[in-house]
């Protein structure tokens, strides 16, 4: 509907990529007419309102308004396979972070606040605030984007940095804002390794500690081994990290 595309297995990063694409387009072609199409700014408004609602995922808050008229709109998000009848594991609705059900790898989240995706959201919300002021002349939208970015950033600082006994302070991959965290990385971007690429204003010491953790066997997605070609009989050694589902292969 409304020339927009939606997906049911909700990934926070999907909307981040749209906003980044839009901003990079604006940087290259700042006067292009497509930037002023109503559907463009409406899509940004939809995504920001959704992210605000998903800060309160635990309280079953959902976005409302004339743009939310899809088959799965106007009710709390649920997806078959997630715990608690599709709601996912418990989260802290006062954390400031915004919830997602799935990772960029399409794997289900263990805890609903995916830190690298929230970092990505902080970055692109800054982009949208700039465009709201200079392209769409919409100060209320700019204010809403800025406020949301600040809340998410505060949540990252409060809940997204944890102490590791060997590596010191590191960024967690997922948290619930209730004291639980998942220490790993998934190679799909946004990932913890890709934080500089995302453009996020990270803490250098914490990032370097995180990087050392990721590139070690303490990272549960880190793998090493060897592969022998059935055709050529050549054995190749490998090491690195991927996604949890890759370990099965």
PDB file of C-alpha atoms in Angstrom:
ATOM      1  CA  UNK A   1       0.000   0.000   0.000  1.00  0.00           C
ATOM      2  CA  UNK A   2       1.027   3.614  -0.634  1.00  0.00           C
ATOM      3  CA  UNK A   3       3.844   2.362  -2.947  1.00  0.00           C
ATOM      4  CA  UNK A   4       5.718   1.130   0.143  1.00  0.00           C
ATOM      5  CA  UNK A   5       7.146  -2.318   0.874  1.00  0.00           C
ATOM      6  CA  UNK A   6       6.793  -4.139   4.173  1.00  0.00           C
ATOM      7  CA  UNK A   7       8.166  -7.359   5.635  1.00  0.00           C
ATOM      8  CA  UNK A   8       6.706  -9.460   8.410  1.00  0.00           C
ATOM      9  CA  UNK A   9       9.885 -10.924   9.941  1.00  0.00           C
ATOM     10  CA  UNK A  10      10.821  -7.564  11.383  1.00  0.00           C
ATOM     11  CA  UNK A  11      14.467  -6.480  11.145  1.00  0.00           C
ATOM     12  CA  UNK A  12      15.387  -3.036  12.445  1.00  0.00           C
ATOM     13  CA  UNK A  13      18.259  -2.710   9.984  1.00  0.00           C
ATOM     14  CA  UNK A  14      15.964  -2.910   6.941  1.00  0.00           C
ATOM     15  CA  UNK A  15      14.612   0.580   7.588  1.00  0.00           C
ATOM     16  CA  UNK A  16      18.110   1.815   8.472  1.00  0.00           C
ATOM     17  CA  UNK A  17      19.332   0.856   5.023  1.00  0.00           C
ATOM     18  CA  UNK A  18      16.460   2.688   3.385  1.00  0.00           C
ATOM     19  CA  UNK A  19      17.231   5.867   5.309  1.00  0.00           C
ATOM     20  CA  UNK A  20      20.937   5.609   4.545  1.00  0.00           C
ATOM     21  CA  UNK A  21      20.241   5.073   0.851  1.00  0.00           C
ATOM     22  CA  UNK A  22      17.939   8.084   0.875  1.00  0.00           C
ATOM     23  CA  UNK A  23      20.550  10.279   2.562  1.00  0.00           C
ATOM     24  CA  UNK A  24      23.348   9.218   0.219  1.00  0.00           C
ATOM     25  CA  UNK A  25      21.042   9.936  -2.728  1.00  0.00           C
ATOM     26  CA  UNK A  26      20.389  13.375  -1.262  1.00  0.00           C
ATOM     27  CA  UNK A  27      24.119  13.975  -0.858  1.00  0.00           C
ATOM     28  CA  UNK A  28      24.707  13.154  -4.525  1.00  0.00           C
ATOM     29  CA  UNK A  29      21.595  14.789  -6.012  1.00  0.00           C
ATOM     30  CA  UNK A  30      20.368  17.349  -3.453  1.00  0.00           C
ATOM     31  CA  UNK A  31      17.809  18.975  -5.774  1.00  0.00           C
ATOM     32  CA  UNK A  32      16.341  15.844  -7.337  1.00  0.00           C
ATOM     33  CA  UNK A  33      12.542  15.880  -7.503  1.00  0.00           C
ATOM     34  CA  UNK A  34      12.195  12.352  -6.069  1.00  0.00           C
ATOM     35  CA  UNK A  35      13.225  13.693  -2.654  1.00  0.00           C
ATOM     36  CA  UNK A  36      10.036  15.754  -2.560  1.00  0.00           C
ATOM     37  CA  UNK A  37       7.659  12.940  -3.456  1.00  0.00           C
ATOM     38  CA  UNK A  38       5.089  12.566  -0.642  1.00  0.00           C
ATOM     39  CA  UNK A  39       5.774   8.830  -0.400  1.00  0.00           C
ATOM     40  CA  UNK A  40       9.415   9.475   0.478  1.00  0.00           C
ATOM     41  CA  UNK A  41       8.830  11.529   3.601  1.00  0.00           C
ATOM     42  CA  UNK A  42       5.790   9.412   4.514  1.00  0.00           C
ATOM     43  CA  UNK A  43       7.951   6.283   4.530  1.00  0.00           C
ATOM     44  CA  UNK A  44      10.410   7.964   6.903  1.00  0.00           C
ATOM     45  CA  UNK A  45       7.562   9.023   9.192  1.00  0.00           C
ATOM     46  CA  UNK A  46       6.252   5.452   9.228  1.00  0.00           C
ATOM     47  CA  UNK A  47       9.608   4.017  10.187  1.00  0.00           C
ATOM     48  CA  UNK A  48      10.301   6.535  12.929  1.00  0.00           C
ATOM     49  CA  UNK A  49       6.848   6.065  14.440  1.00  0.00           C
ATOM     50  CA  UNK A  50       7.388   2.309  14.323  1.00  0.00           C
ATOM     51  CA  UNK A  51      10.741   2.584  16.090  1.00  0.00           C
ATOM     52  CA  UNK A  52       9.202   4.757  18.799  1.00  0.00           C
ATOM     53  CA  UNK A  53       6.411   2.234  19.325  1.00  0.00           C
ATOM     54  CA  UNK A  54       8.892  -0.649  19.452  1.00  0.00           C
ATOM     55  CA  UNK A  55      10.708   1.033  22.315  1.00  0.00           C
ATOM     56  CA  UNK A  56       7.615  -0.088  24.219  1.00  0.00           C
ATOM     57  CA  UNK A  57       7.409  -3.544  22.655  1.00  0.00           C
ATOM     58  CA  UNK A  58       7.047  -5.196  26.057  1.00  0.00           C
ATOM     59  CA  UNK A  59       3.931  -3.107  26.711  1.00  0.00           C
ATOM     60  CA  UNK A  60       2.372  -4.149  23.376  1.00  0.00           C
ATOM     61  CA  UNK A  61       2.492  -0.590  22.037  1.00  0.00           C
ATOM     62  CA  UNK A  62       2.054  -0.320  18.268  1.00  0.00           C
ATOM     63  CA  UNK A  63       2.070   2.640  15.853  1.00  0.00           C
ATOM     64  CA  UNK A  64      -1.204   4.142  14.738  1.00  0.00           C
ATOM     65  CA  UNK A  65      -2.200   6.576  12.023  1.00  0.00           C
ATOM     66  CA  UNK A  66      -3.485   6.784   8.440  1.00  0.00           C
ATOM     67  CA  UNK A  67      -0.377   5.122   6.976  1.00  0.00           C
ATOM     68  CA  UNK A  68      -0.691   2.026   9.150  1.00  0.00           C
ATOM     69  CA  UNK A  69      -3.373   0.121   7.271  1.00  0.00           C
ATOM     70  CA  UNK A  70      -1.612  -3.146   6.391  1.00  0.00           C
ATOM     71  CA  UNK A  71      -2.960  -6.553   7.325  1.00  0.00           C
ATOM     72  CA  UNK A  72      -0.664  -6.792  10.361  1.00  0.00           C
ATOM     73  CA  UNK A  73      -1.084  -3.169  11.485  1.00  0.00           C
ATOM     74  CA  UNK A  74      -3.055  -1.797  14.440  1.00  0.00           C
ATOM     75  CA  UNK A  75      -2.097  -4.613  16.767  1.00  0.00           C
ATOM     76  CA  UNK A  76       1.030  -5.670  18.690  1.00  0.00           C
ATOM     77  CA  UNK A  77       3.707  -7.334  16.582  1.00  0.00           C
ATOM     78  CA  UNK A  78       3.855 -11.108  16.701  1.00  0.00           C
ATOM     79  CA  UNK A  79       5.803 -13.591  14.611  1.00  0.00           C
ATOM     80  CA  UNK A  80       5.425 -17.392  14.667  1.00  0.00           C
ATOM     81  CA  UNK A  81       8.444 -19.046  16.217  1.00  0.00           C
ATOM     82  CA  UNK A  82       9.410 -16.269  18.612  1.00  0.00           C
ATOM     83  CA  UNK A  83       8.997 -17.035  22.298  1.00  0.00           C
ATOM     84  CA  UNK A  84       5.872 -16.088  24.286  1.00  0.00           C
ATOM     85  CA  UNK A  85       3.514 -16.806  21.394  1.00  0.00           C
ATOM     86  CA  UNK A  86       5.442 -14.682  18.931  1.00  0.00           C
ATOM     87  CA  UNK A  87       6.275 -11.720  21.167  1.00  0.00           C
ATOM     88  CA  UNK A  88       9.897 -12.636  21.892  1.00  0.00           C
ATOM     89  CA  UNK A  89      11.791 -12.704  25.167  1.00  0.00           C
ATOM     90  CA  UNK A  90      11.041 -10.046  27.837  1.00  0.00           C
ATOM     91  CA  UNK A  91      12.605  -6.597  27.454  1.00  0.00           C
ATOM     92  CA  UNK A  92      12.806  -3.393  29.473  1.00  0.00           C
ATOM     93  CA  UNK A  93      10.408  -0.831  27.928  1.00  0.00           C
ATOM     94  CA  UNK A  94      12.217   2.013  29.716  1.00  0.00           C
ATOM     95  CA  UNK A  95      15.651   1.266  28.239  1.00  0.00           C
ATOM     96  CA  UNK A  96      15.340   3.759  25.379  1.00  0.00           C
ATOM     97  CA  UNK A  97      16.407   1.080  22.902  1.00  0.00           C
ATOM     98  CA  UNK A  98      14.158   0.002  20.044  1.00  0.00           C
ATOM     99  CA  UNK A  99      13.183  -3.655  19.621  1.00  0.00           C
ATOM    100  CA  UNK A 100      13.715  -6.016  16.711  1.00  0.00           C
ATOM    101  CA  UNK A 101      12.708  -9.626  16.253  1.00  0.00           C
ATOM    102  CA  UNK A 102      15.383 -10.665  13.787  1.00  0.00           C
ATOM    103  CA  UNK A 103      19.023 -10.080  12.940  1.00  0.00           C
ATOM    104  CA  UNK A 104      20.312  -9.056   9.495  1.00  0.00           C
ATOM    105  CA  UNK A 105      21.207 -12.744   9.021  1.00  0.00           C
ATOM    106  CA  UNK A 106      17.469 -13.550   9.382  1.00  0.00           C
ATOM    107  CA  UNK A 107      18.196 -15.452  12.600  1.00  0.00           C
ATOM    108  CA  UNK A 108      15.849 -14.787  15.489  1.00  0.00           C
ATOM    109  CA  UNK A 109      17.147 -12.504  18.223  1.00  0.00           C
ATOM    110  CA  UNK A 110      17.812 -14.060  21.617  1.00  0.00           C
ATOM    111  CA  UNK A 111      17.286 -10.670  23.273  1.00  0.00           C
ATOM    112  CA  UNK A 112      15.215  -8.005  21.546  1.00  0.00           C
ATOM    113  CA  UNK A 113      17.629  -5.076  21.630  1.00  0.00           C
ATOM    114  CA  UNK A 114      20.195  -5.685  18.897  1.00  0.00           C
ATOM    115  CA  UNK A 115      22.980  -3.233  19.721  1.00  0.00           C
ATOM    116  CA  UNK A 116      24.638  -2.791  16.291  1.00  0.00           C
ATOM    117  CA  UNK A 117      21.227  -2.250  14.695  1.00  0.00           C
ATOM    118  CA  UNK A 118      20.397   0.341  17.353  1.00  0.00           C
ATOM    119  CA  UNK A 119      23.727   2.043  16.604  1.00  0.00           C
ATOM    120  CA  UNK A 120      22.814   2.082  12.921  1.00  0.00           C
ATOM    121  CA  UNK A 121      19.465   3.633  13.855  1.00  0.00           C
ATOM    122  CA  UNK A 122      21.187   6.433  15.775  1.00  0.00           C
ATOM    123  CA  UNK A 123      23.259   7.255  12.691  1.00  0.00           C
ATOM    124  CA  UNK A 124      20.420   7.315  10.178  1.00  0.00           C
ATOM    125  CA  UNK A 125      18.118   9.241  12.513  1.00  0.00           C
ATOM    126  CA  UNK A 126      20.727  11.991  12.379  1.00  0.00           C
ATOM    127  CA  UNK A 127      20.537  11.829   8.592  1.00  0.00           C
ATOM    128  CA  UNK A 128      16.758  12.082   8.655  1.00  0.00           C
ATOM    129  CA  UNK A 129      16.835  15.018  11.065  1.00  0.00           C
ATOM    130  CA  UNK A 130      19.073  16.871   8.626  1.00  0.00           C
ATOM    131  CA  UNK A 131      16.834  16.087   5.673  1.00  0.00           C
ATOM    132  CA  UNK A 132      13.716  17.002   7.619  1.00  0.00           C
ATOM    133  CA  UNK A 133      15.129  20.488   8.164  1.00  0.00           C
ATOM    134  CA  UNK A 134      16.812  21.173   4.834  1.00  0.00           C
ATOM    135  CA  UNK A 135      14.765  19.162   2.335  1.00  0.00           C
ATOM    136  CA  UNK A 136      11.270  18.687   3.720  1.00  0.00           C
ATOM    137  CA  UNK A 137      11.199  21.814   5.941  1.00  0.00           C
ATOM    138  CA  UNK A 138       9.576  19.760   8.657  1.00  0.00           C
ATOM    139  CA  UNK A 139      10.945  20.827  12.079  1.00  0.00           C
ATOM    140  CA  UNK A 140       8.573  18.520  14.037  1.00  0.00           C
ATOM    141  CA  UNK A 141       9.914  15.481  12.177  1.00  0.00           C
ATOM    142  CA  UNK A 142      13.495  16.633  12.772  1.00  0.00           C
ATOM    143  CA  UNK A 143      12.766  17.066  16.475  1.00  0.00           C
ATOM    144  CA  UNK A 144      11.160  13.617  16.696  1.00  0.00           C
ATOM    145  CA  UNK A 145      14.118  11.961  14.950  1.00  0.00           C
ATOM    146  CA  UNK A 146      16.644  13.747  17.161  1.00  0.00           C
ATOM    147  CA  UNK A 147      14.796  12.855  20.359  1.00  0.00           C
ATOM    148  CA  UNK A 148      14.562   9.201  19.379  1.00  0.00           C
ATOM    149  CA  UNK A 149      18.269   9.084  18.485  1.00  0.00           C
ATOM    150  CA  UNK A 150      19.179  10.551  21.864  1.00  0.00           C
ATOM    151  CA  UNK A 151      17.030   8.015  23.710  1.00  0.00           C
ATOM    152  CA  UNK A 152      18.518   5.091  21.804  1.00  0.00           C
ATOM    153  CA  UNK A 153      22.049   6.398  22.316  1.00  0.00           C
ATOM    154  CA  UNK A 154      21.457   6.684  26.057  1.00  0.00           C
ATOM    155  CA  UNK A 155      20.208   3.088  26.054  1.00  0.00           C
ATOM    156  CA  UNK A 156      23.317   1.900  24.225  1.00  0.00           C
ATOM    157  CA  UNK A 157      25.570   3.599  26.741  1.00  0.00           C
ATOM    158  CA  UNK A 158      23.626   2.252  29.713  1.00  0.00           C
ATOM    159  CA  UNK A 159      22.864  -1.288  28.578  1.00  0.00           C
ATOM    160  CA  UNK A 160      24.958  -2.022  25.489  1.00  0.00           C
ATOM    161  CA  UNK A 161      28.394  -1.910  27.127  1.00  0.00           C
ATOM    162  CA  UNK A 162      29.234  -4.813  29.437  1.00  0.00           C
ATOM    163  CA  UNK A 163      32.316  -5.959  31.322  1.00  0.00           C
ATOM    164  CA  UNK A 164      34.120  -9.050  30.087  1.00  0.00           C
ATOM    165  CA  UNK A 165      36.534 -10.738  32.485  1.00  0.00           C
ATOM    166  CA  UNK A 166      39.245 -11.100  29.838  1.00  0.00           C
ATOM    167  CA  UNK A 167      38.667  -8.223  27.403  1.00  0.00           C
ATOM    168  CA  UNK A 168      37.343  -5.469  29.660  1.00  0.00           C
ATOM    169  CA  UNK A 169      34.461  -3.275  28.530  1.00  0.00           C
ATOM    170  CA  UNK A 170      32.971  -4.482  25.260  1.00  0.00           C
ATOM    171  CA  UNK A 171      29.835  -3.878  23.235  1.00  0.00           C
ATOM    172  CA  UNK A 172      27.246  -6.610  23.636  1.00  0.00           C
ATOM    173  CA  UNK A 173      25.559  -7.984  20.532  1.00  0.00           C
ATOM    174  CA  UNK A 174      22.097  -8.203  22.082  1.00  0.00           C
ATOM    175  CA  UNK A 175      20.635  -7.138  25.420  1.00  0.00           C
ATOM    176  CA  UNK A 176      17.219  -7.069  27.034  1.00  0.00           C
ATOM    177  CA  UNK A 177      17.730  -4.066  29.311  1.00  0.00           C
ATOM    178  CA  UNK A 178      16.986  -6.343  32.254  1.00  0.00           C
ATOM    179  CA  UNK A 179      20.558  -7.423  32.932  1.00  0.00           C
ATOM    180  CA  UNK A 180      20.945 -10.135  30.297  1.00  0.00           C
ATOM    181  CA  UNK A 181      23.311  -9.848  27.340  1.00  0.00           C
ATOM    182  CA  UNK A 182      24.525 -11.967  24.442  1.00  0.00           C
ATOM    183  CA  UNK A 183      28.265 -11.703  23.793  1.00  0.00           C
ATOM    184  CA  UNK A 184      29.028 -12.658  20.191  1.00  0.00           C
ATOM    185  CA  UNK A 185      28.992 -11.124  16.751  1.00  0.00           C
ATOM    186  CA  UNK A 186      27.239 -11.990  13.527  1.00  0.00           C
ATOM    187  CA  UNK A 187      29.181 -11.169  10.362  1.00  0.00           C
ATOM    188  CA  UNK A 188      26.112  -9.756   8.635  1.00  0.00           C
ATOM    189  CA  UNK A 189      26.072  -5.949   8.676  1.00  0.00           C
ATOM    190  CA  UNK A 190      25.136  -4.178  10.911  1.00  0.00           C
ATOM    191  CA  UNK A 191      27.512  -6.057  13.171  1.00  0.00           C
ATOM    192  CA  UNK A 192      29.764  -5.047  16.024  1.00  0.00           C
ATOM    193  CA  UNK A 193      32.794  -5.399  13.755  1.00  0.00           C
ATOM    194  CA  UNK A 194      31.202  -2.996  11.269  1.00  0.00           C
ATOM    195  CA  UNK A 195      30.595  -0.191  13.787  1.00  0.00           C
ATOM    196  CA  UNK A 196      33.090   2.221  12.125  1.00  0.00           C
ATOM    197  CA  UNK A 197      31.579   1.468   8.704  1.00  0.00           C
ATOM    198  CA  UNK A 198      28.128   2.352  10.002  1.00  0.00           C
ATOM    199  CA  UNK A 199      29.344   5.832  10.939  1.00  0.00           C
ATOM    200  CA  UNK A 200      28.496   5.431  14.609  1.00  0.00           C
ATOM    201  CA  UNK A 201      30.396   7.590  17.133  1.00  0.00           C
ATOM    202  CA  UNK A 202      31.876   4.695  19.094  1.00  0.00           C
ATOM    203  CA  UNK A 203      34.241   4.575  22.048  1.00  0.00           C
ATOM    204  CA  UNK A 204      37.631   3.585  20.615  1.00  0.00           C
ATOM    205  CA  UNK A 205      38.773   1.568  23.636  1.00  0.00           C
ATOM    206  CA  UNK A 206      35.502  -0.317  23.917  1.00  0.00           C
ATOM    207  CA  UNK A 207      35.490  -1.029  20.193  1.00  0.00           C
ATOM    208  CA  UNK A 208      39.061  -2.347  20.166  1.00  0.00           C
ATOM    209  CA  UNK A 209      38.254  -4.588  23.140  1.00  0.00           C
ATOM    210  CA  UNK A 210      35.178  -5.805  21.286  1.00  0.00           C
ATOM    211  CA  UNK A 211      37.193  -6.453  18.138  1.00  0.00           C
ATOM    212  CA  UNK A 212      39.733  -8.551  20.061  1.00  0.00           C
ATOM    213  CA  UNK A 213      36.872 -10.569  21.530  1.00  0.00           C
ATOM    214  CA  UNK A 214      35.215 -11.074  18.137  1.00  0.00           C
ATOM    215  CA  UNK A 215      38.424 -12.345  16.543  1.00  0.00           C
ATOM    216  CA  UNK A 216      38.973 -14.945  19.233  1.00  0.00           C
ATOM    217  CA  UNK A 217      37.625 -18.350  20.095  1.00  0.00           C
ATOM    218  CA  UNK A 218      35.698 -16.725  22.928  1.00  0.00           C
ATOM    219  CA  UNK A 219      33.289 -15.466  20.270  1.00  0.00           C
ATOM    220  CA  UNK A 220      30.857 -18.387  19.790  1.00  0.00           C
ATOM    221  CA  UNK A 221      30.523 -17.626  16.059  1.00  0.00           C
ATOM    222  CA  UNK A 222      34.285 -17.848  15.500  1.00  0.00           C
ATOM    223  CA  UNK A 223      35.239 -20.998  13.616  1.00  0.00           C
ATOM    224  CA  UNK A 224      38.408 -22.631  12.321  1.00  0.00           C
ATOM    225  CA  UNK A 225      38.989 -25.838  10.452  1.00  0.00           C
ATOM    226  CA  UNK A 226      39.815 -27.233   7.056  1.00  0.00           C
ATOM    227  CA  UNK A 227      37.985 -28.179   3.901  1.00  0.00           C
ATOM    228  CA  UNK A 228      39.016 -30.810   1.361  1.00  0.00           C
ATOM    229  CA  UNK A 229      37.693 -30.518  -2.181  1.00  0.00           C
ATOM    230  CA  UNK A 230      36.066 -33.742  -3.349  1.00  0.00           C
ATOM    231  CA  UNK A 231      37.118 -33.008  -6.943  1.00  0.00           C
ATOM    232  CA  UNK A 232      40.698 -31.758  -6.602  1.00  0.00           C
ATOM    233  CA  UNK A 233      41.609 -33.313  -3.279  1.00  0.00           C
ATOM    234  CA  UNK A 234      43.050 -29.999  -2.109  1.00  0.00           C
ATOM    235  CA  UNK A 235      42.755 -29.200   1.596  1.00  0.00           C
ATOM    236  CA  UNK A 236      42.226 -25.562   2.553  1.00  0.00           C
ATOM    237  CA  UNK A 237      42.424 -24.212   6.077  1.00  0.00           C
ATOM    238  CA  UNK A 238      40.054 -21.475   7.161  1.00  0.00           C
ATOM    239  CA  UNK A 239      39.275 -19.350  10.181  1.00  0.00           C
ATOM    240  CA  UNK A 240      36.964 -16.433  10.880  1.00  0.00           C
ATOM    241  CA  UNK A 241      33.434 -15.874  12.036  1.00  0.00           C
ATOM    242  CA  UNK A 242      29.978 -15.857  10.543  1.00  0.00           C
ATOM    243  CA  UNK A 243      26.458 -16.446  11.835  1.00  0.00           C
ATOM    244  CA  UNK A 244      25.297 -19.012  14.401  1.00  0.00           C
ATOM    245  CA  UNK A 245      23.509 -21.018  11.726  1.00  0.00           C
ATOM    246  CA  UNK A 246      26.775 -21.366   9.766  1.00  0.00           C
ATOM    247  CA  UNK A 247      28.356 -23.435  12.545  1.00  0.00           C
ATOM    248  CA  UNK A 248      26.031 -26.284  11.567  1.00  0.00           C
ATOM    249  CA  UNK A 249      27.758 -26.406   8.196  1.00  0.00           C
TER     250      UNK A 249
END
